[in-house]
PDB file of C-alpha atoms in Angstrom:
ATOM      1  CA  UNK A   1      78.529   9.204 -30.393  1.00  0.00           C
ATOM      2  CA  UNK A   2      80.620  11.886 -28.689  1.00  0.00           C
ATOM      3  CA  UNK A   3      81.063  11.799 -24.928  1.00  0.00           C
ATOM      4  CA  UNK A   4      79.403  14.589 -23.016  1.00  0.00           C
ATOM      5  CA  UNK A   5      82.158  16.819 -21.556  1.00  0.00           C
ATOM      6  CA  UNK A   6      79.861  19.288 -19.833  1.00  0.00           C
ATOM      7  CA  UNK A   7      79.999  17.346 -16.580  1.00  0.00           C
ATOM      8  CA  UNK A   8      83.809  17.381 -16.546  1.00  0.00           C
ATOM      9  CA  UNK A   9      83.896  21.160 -16.947  1.00  0.00           C
ATOM     10  CA  UNK A  10      81.748  21.583 -13.860  1.00  0.00           C
ATOM     11  CA  UNK A  11      83.573  19.032 -11.727  1.00  0.00           C
ATOM     12  CA  UNK A  12      85.452  20.150  -8.601  1.00  0.00           C
ATOM     13  CA  UNK A  13      88.683  18.660  -9.965  1.00  0.00           C
ATOM     14  CA  UNK A  14      88.414  20.649 -13.190  1.00  0.00           C
ATOM     15  CA  UNK A  15      87.554  23.807 -11.290  1.00  0.00           C
ATOM     16  CA  UNK A  16      90.560  23.339  -9.007  1.00  0.00           C
ATOM     17  CA  UNK A  17      92.874  22.616 -11.947  1.00  0.00           C
ATOM     18  CA  UNK A  18      91.707  25.695 -13.830  1.00  0.00           C
ATOM     19  CA  UNK A  19      92.038  27.821 -10.692  1.00  0.00           C
ATOM     20  CA  UNK A  20      95.600  26.581 -10.159  1.00  0.00           C
ATOM     21  CA  UNK A  21      96.445  27.268 -13.796  1.00  0.00           C
ATOM     22  CA  UNK A  22      95.008  30.778 -13.564  1.00  0.00           C
ATOM     23  CA  UNK A  23      97.082  31.449 -10.437  1.00  0.00           C
ATOM     24  CA  UNK A  24     100.270  30.258 -12.174  1.00  0.00           C
ATOM     25  CA  UNK A  25      99.429  32.485 -15.151  1.00  0.00           C
ATOM     26  CA  UNK A  26      98.913  35.489 -12.834  1.00  0.00           C
ATOM     27  CA  UNK A  27     102.280  34.886 -11.178  1.00  0.00           C
ATOM     28  CA  UNK A  28     104.020  34.483 -14.546  1.00  0.00           C
ATOM     29  CA  UNK A  29     102.454  37.713 -15.818  1.00  0.00           C
ATOM     30  CA  UNK A  30     103.518  39.520 -12.645  1.00  0.00           C
ATOM     31  CA  UNK A  31     107.085  38.298 -13.180  1.00  0.00           C
ATOM     32  CA  UNK A  32     107.162  39.861 -16.639  1.00  0.00           C
ATOM     33  CA  UNK A  33     107.179  43.257 -14.982  1.00  0.00           C
ATOM     34  CA  UNK A  34     110.845  43.262 -13.960  1.00  0.00           C
ATOM     35  CA  UNK A  35     112.560  46.590 -13.388  1.00  0.00           C
ATOM     36  CA  UNK A  36     116.278  46.431 -12.588  1.00  0.00           C
ATOM     37  CA  UNK A  37     117.521  48.659  -9.790  1.00  0.00           C
ATOM     38  CA  UNK A  38     121.067  50.007  -9.770  1.00  0.00           C
ATOM     39  CA  UNK A  39     123.324  48.442  -7.160  1.00  0.00           C
ATOM     40  CA  UNK A  40     121.264  45.312  -6.535  1.00  0.00           C
ATOM     41  CA  UNK A  41     120.906  42.019  -8.424  1.00  0.00           C
ATOM     42  CA  UNK A  42     117.231  41.849  -7.438  1.00  0.00           C
ATOM     43  CA  UNK A  43     114.704  43.482  -9.787  1.00  0.00           C
ATOM     44  CA  UNK A  44     111.428  45.062  -8.784  1.00  0.00           C
ATOM     45  CA  UNK A  45     108.595  42.773  -9.868  1.00  0.00           C
ATOM     46  CA  UNK A  46     104.893  42.415  -9.226  1.00  0.00           C
ATOM     47  CA  UNK A  47     105.366  38.830  -8.037  1.00  0.00           C
ATOM     48  CA  UNK A  48     104.931  39.607  -4.317  1.00  0.00           C
ATOM     49  CA  UNK A  49     101.545  41.235  -4.854  1.00  0.00           C
ATOM     50  CA  UNK A  50     100.509  38.276  -7.039  1.00  0.00           C
ATOM     51  CA  UNK A  51     101.583  35.790  -4.338  1.00  0.00           C
ATOM     52  CA  UNK A  52      99.570  37.704  -1.739  1.00  0.00           C
ATOM     53  CA  UNK A  53      96.510  37.885  -3.996  1.00  0.00           C
ATOM     54  CA  UNK A  54      96.640  34.174  -4.811  1.00  0.00           C
ATOM     55  CA  UNK A  55      96.930  33.331  -1.119  1.00  0.00           C
ATOM     56  CA  UNK A  56      94.127  35.665  -0.118  1.00  0.00           C
ATOM     57  CA  UNK A  57      91.779  34.417  -2.790  1.00  0.00           C
ATOM     58  CA  UNK A  58      92.489  30.691  -2.694  1.00  0.00           C
ATOM     59  CA  UNK A  59      93.387  30.153   0.951  1.00  0.00           C
ATOM     60  CA  UNK A  60      96.415  28.630   2.643  1.00  0.00           C
ATOM     61  CA  UNK A  61      96.727  25.181   1.088  1.00  0.00           C
ATOM     62  CA  UNK A  62      95.378  25.827  -2.426  1.00  0.00           C
ATOM     63  CA  UNK A  63      97.318  29.104  -2.560  1.00  0.00           C
ATOM     64  CA  UNK A  64     100.565  27.482  -1.473  1.00  0.00           C
ATOM     65  CA  UNK A  65     100.006  24.664  -3.988  1.00  0.00           C
ATOM     66  CA  UNK A  66      99.424  27.136  -6.821  1.00  0.00           C
ATOM     67  CA  UNK A  67     102.492  29.186  -5.923  1.00  0.00           C
ATOM     68  CA  UNK A  68     104.540  26.025  -5.437  1.00  0.00           C
ATOM     69  CA  UNK A  69     103.430  24.825  -8.873  1.00  0.00           C
ATOM     70  CA  UNK A  70     104.611  28.133 -10.333  1.00  0.00           C
ATOM     71  CA  UNK A  71     108.037  27.802  -8.682  1.00  0.00           C
ATOM     72  CA  UNK A  72     108.352  24.137  -9.711  1.00  0.00           C
ATOM     73  CA  UNK A  73     107.358  24.863 -13.318  1.00  0.00           C
ATOM     74  CA  UNK A  74     109.958  27.641 -13.491  1.00  0.00           C
ATOM     75  CA  UNK A  75     112.587  25.402 -11.898  1.00  0.00           C
ATOM     76  CA  UNK A  76     111.852  22.740 -14.514  1.00  0.00           C
ATOM     77  CA  UNK A  77     112.587  25.206 -17.292  1.00  0.00           C
ATOM     78  CA  UNK A  78     109.431  27.095 -18.173  1.00  0.00           C
ATOM     79  CA  UNK A  79     110.379  30.790 -18.575  1.00  0.00           C
ATOM     80  CA  UNK A  80     108.123  32.026 -15.776  1.00  0.00           C
ATOM     81  CA  UNK A  81     110.495  33.950 -13.522  1.00  0.00           C
ATOM     82  CA  UNK A  82     111.427  37.637 -13.694  1.00  0.00           C
ATOM     83  CA  UNK A  83     112.445  38.655 -17.180  1.00  0.00           C
ATOM     84  CA  UNK A  84     111.678  35.177 -18.537  1.00  0.00           C
ATOM     85  CA  UNK A  85     114.224  33.409 -16.335  1.00  0.00           C
ATOM     86  CA  UNK A  86     113.940  29.690 -15.747  1.00  0.00           C
ATOM     87  CA  UNK A  87     115.692  26.609 -14.426  1.00  0.00           C
ATOM     88  CA  UNK A  88     117.354  25.436 -11.241  1.00  0.00           C
ATOM     89  CA  UNK A  89     120.281  27.861 -11.614  1.00  0.00           C
ATOM     90  CA  UNK A  90     117.747  30.682 -11.279  1.00  0.00           C
ATOM     91  CA  UNK A  91     116.697  29.264  -7.907  1.00  0.00           C
ATOM     92  CA  UNK A  92     120.334  29.084  -6.823  1.00  0.00           C
ATOM     93  CA  UNK A  93     121.028  32.707  -7.752  1.00  0.00           C
ATOM     94  CA  UNK A  94     120.454  36.003  -5.952  1.00  0.00           C
ATOM     95  CA  UNK A  95     116.662  35.922  -6.352  1.00  0.00           C
ATOM     96  CA  UNK A  96     116.168  32.230  -5.571  1.00  0.00           C
ATOM     97  CA  UNK A  97     115.416  32.795  -1.905  1.00  0.00           C
ATOM     98  CA  UNK A  98     112.496  35.043  -2.739  1.00  0.00           C
ATOM     99  CA  UNK A  99     111.107  32.417  -5.111  1.00  0.00           C
ATOM    100  CA  UNK A 100     111.585  29.618  -2.573  1.00  0.00           C
ATOM    101  CA  UNK A 101     109.781  31.689   0.056  1.00  0.00           C
ATOM    102  CA  UNK A 102     106.747  32.352  -2.159  1.00  0.00           C
ATOM    103  CA  UNK A 103     104.842  29.126  -1.299  1.00  0.00           C
ATOM    104  CA  UNK A 104     105.506  29.566   2.440  1.00  0.00           C
ATOM    105  CA  UNK A 105     104.368  33.194   2.240  1.00  0.00           C
ATOM    106  CA  UNK A 106     101.217  32.095   0.407  1.00  0.00           C
ATOM    107  CA  UNK A 107     100.446  29.485   3.055  1.00  0.00           C
ATOM    108  CA  UNK A 108     100.959  31.890   5.977  1.00  0.00           C
ATOM    109  CA  UNK A 109      99.003  34.681   4.305  1.00  0.00           C
ATOM    110  CA  UNK A 110      96.159  32.326   3.496  1.00  0.00           C
ATOM    111  CA  UNK A 111      96.155  30.965   7.049  1.00  0.00           C
ATOM    112  CA  UNK A 112      96.077  34.444   8.627  1.00  0.00           C
ATOM    113  CA  UNK A 113      93.197  35.432   6.359  1.00  0.00           C
ATOM    114  CA  UNK A 114      91.222  32.183   6.692  1.00  0.00           C
ATOM    115  CA  UNK A 115      87.583  33.089   7.161  1.00  0.00           C
ATOM    116  CA  UNK A 116      88.350  36.710   7.977  1.00  0.00           C
ATOM    117  CA  UNK A 117      87.635  39.666   5.745  1.00  0.00           C
ATOM    118  CA  UNK A 118      88.438  42.832   7.693  1.00  0.00           C
ATOM    119  CA  UNK A 119      90.926  45.293   6.262  1.00  0.00           C
ATOM    120  CA  UNK A 120      93.165  45.168   9.373  1.00  0.00           C
ATOM    121  CA  UNK A 121      93.349  41.361   9.291  1.00  0.00           C
ATOM    122  CA  UNK A 122      93.985  41.464   5.550  1.00  0.00           C
ATOM    123  CA  UNK A 123      96.798  43.994   6.051  1.00  0.00           C
ATOM    124  CA  UNK A 124      98.318  41.750   8.743  1.00  0.00           C
ATOM    125  CA  UNK A 125      98.155  38.732   6.450  1.00  0.00           C
ATOM    126  CA  UNK A 126      99.730  40.513   3.501  1.00  0.00           C
ATOM    127  CA  UNK A 127     102.374  42.059   5.757  1.00  0.00           C
ATOM    128  CA  UNK A 128     103.253  38.633   7.179  1.00  0.00           C
ATOM    129  CA  UNK A 129     103.521  37.168   3.693  1.00  0.00           C
ATOM    130  CA  UNK A 130     105.755  39.988   2.545  1.00  0.00           C
ATOM    131  CA  UNK A 131     108.005  39.585   5.590  1.00  0.00           C
ATOM    132  CA  UNK A 132     108.443  35.887   4.763  1.00  0.00           C
ATOM    133  CA  UNK A 133     109.325  36.713   1.160  1.00  0.00           C
ATOM    134  CA  UNK A 134     111.965  39.192   2.341  1.00  0.00           C
ATOM    135  CA  UNK A 135     113.326  36.743   4.920  1.00  0.00           C
ATOM    136  CA  UNK A 136     113.781  34.042   2.287  1.00  0.00           C
ATOM    137  CA  UNK A 137     115.277  36.489  -0.179  1.00  0.00           C
ATOM    138  CA  UNK A 138     117.745  38.018   2.255  1.00  0.00           C
ATOM    139  CA  UNK A 139     118.840  34.613   3.547  1.00  0.00           C
ATOM    140  CA  UNK A 140     119.847  33.343   0.133  1.00  0.00           C
ATOM    141  CA  UNK A 141     121.181  36.711  -1.022  1.00  0.00           C
ATOM    142  CA  UNK A 142     123.504  36.701   1.987  1.00  0.00           C
ATOM    143  CA  UNK A 143     124.862  33.305   0.936  1.00  0.00           C
ATOM    144  CA  UNK A 144     125.168  34.112  -2.767  1.00  0.00           C
ATOM    145  CA  UNK A 145     126.595  37.614  -2.419  1.00  0.00           C
ATOM    146  CA  UNK A 146     128.979  36.810   0.436  1.00  0.00           C
ATOM    147  CA  UNK A 147     128.046  40.112   2.075  1.00  0.00           C
ATOM    148  CA  UNK A 148     126.425  38.682   5.173  1.00  0.00           C
ATOM    149  CA  UNK A 149     122.941  39.456   6.422  1.00  0.00           C
ATOM    150  CA  UNK A 150     123.570  43.192   6.773  1.00  0.00           C
ATOM    151  CA  UNK A 151     124.808  43.537   3.212  1.00  0.00           C
ATOM    152  CA  UNK A 152     122.005  41.343   1.910  1.00  0.00           C
ATOM    153  CA  UNK A 153     119.465  43.465   3.798  1.00  0.00           C
ATOM    154  CA  UNK A 154     120.884  46.595   2.141  1.00  0.00           C
ATOM    155  CA  UNK A 155     120.766  44.918  -1.296  1.00  0.00           C
ATOM    156  CA  UNK A 156     117.556  42.932  -1.024  1.00  0.00           C
ATOM    157  CA  UNK A 157     115.219  44.783   1.313  1.00  0.00           C
ATOM    158  CA  UNK A 158     115.987  48.487   1.757  1.00  0.00           C
ATOM    159  CA  UNK A 159     115.633  49.482  -1.915  1.00  0.00           C
ATOM    160  CA  UNK A 160     112.324  47.619  -2.066  1.00  0.00           C
ATOM    161  CA  UNK A 161     110.595  48.769   1.126  1.00  0.00           C
ATOM    162  CA  UNK A 162     108.632  51.685  -0.359  1.00  0.00           C
ATOM    163  CA  UNK A 163     107.364  49.520  -3.221  1.00  0.00           C
ATOM    164  CA  UNK A 164     106.716  46.597  -0.897  1.00  0.00           C
ATOM    165  CA  UNK A 165     104.541  48.725   1.358  1.00  0.00           C
ATOM    166  CA  UNK A 166     102.594  49.857  -1.696  1.00  0.00           C
ATOM    167  CA  UNK A 167     102.274  46.259  -2.948  1.00  0.00           C
ATOM    168  CA  UNK A 168     101.093  44.970   0.433  1.00  0.00           C
ATOM    169  CA  UNK A 169      98.574  47.824   0.732  1.00  0.00           C
ATOM    170  CA  UNK A 170      97.359  47.221  -2.824  1.00  0.00           C
ATOM    171  CA  UNK A 171      96.967  43.501  -2.185  1.00  0.00           C
ATOM    172  CA  UNK A 172      95.143  44.157   1.104  1.00  0.00           C
ATOM    173  CA  UNK A 173      92.786  46.677  -0.513  1.00  0.00           C
ATOM    174  CA  UNK A 174      92.075  44.406  -3.499  1.00  0.00           C
ATOM    175  CA  UNK A 175      91.492  41.398  -1.274  1.00  0.00           C
ATOM    176  CA  UNK A 176      89.224  43.339   1.069  1.00  0.00           C
ATOM    177  CA  UNK A 177      87.215  44.572  -1.918  1.00  0.00           C
ATOM    178  CA  UNK A 178      87.071  41.220  -3.728  1.00  0.00           C
ATOM    179  CA  UNK A 179      86.402  39.059  -0.704  1.00  0.00           C
ATOM    180  CA  UNK A 180      83.858  41.386   0.814  1.00  0.00           C
ATOM    181  CA  UNK A 181      81.779  39.379   3.227  1.00  0.00           C
ATOM    182  CA  UNK A 182      83.031  35.934   2.246  1.00  0.00           C
ATOM    183  CA  UNK A 183      85.978  34.168   3.819  1.00  0.00           C
ATOM    184  CA  UNK A 184      88.601  32.022   2.191  1.00  0.00           C
ATOM    185  CA  UNK A 185      89.372  28.397   2.746  1.00  0.00           C
ATOM    186  CA  UNK A 186      92.172  27.658   5.192  1.00  0.00           C
TER     187      UNK A 186
END
């Protein structure tokens, strides 16, 4: 007699595991879009918008756990980072600070959005998350490049600001539309 697996599929643990897996898959897919920019070691990716979406949809703790799982899986060698990059050396390189900041950005974004669905609040949450990503990225880029914070800002933020504004606005609009009248868990 075969065991009945229907109850497992509908369990909260299975739902959470599948949700986490889907979030990791979204982040990995977003990393596949990697466009190199001249003069900077940091490519344009869709990872920031994916981090913001995961945080806005799952909430602070589940979102940070999902994003942290993504970073950990990439650090352990799964080719999940931009352009299929993987491993601890990737986290020690010029883009490692952005990756390390992703879980923190997800937590803060999810916390700002907890239970709130307005477009202004959503824009504030996505903007805060994006600022954290840039802060982490610039901090490590300054160390790795040896150009100090000013040079790292020129390499790791300025070329990305127009796209970042678009990504934050896109994430805010998508979250406002998806979440509608329901809040997220904190």
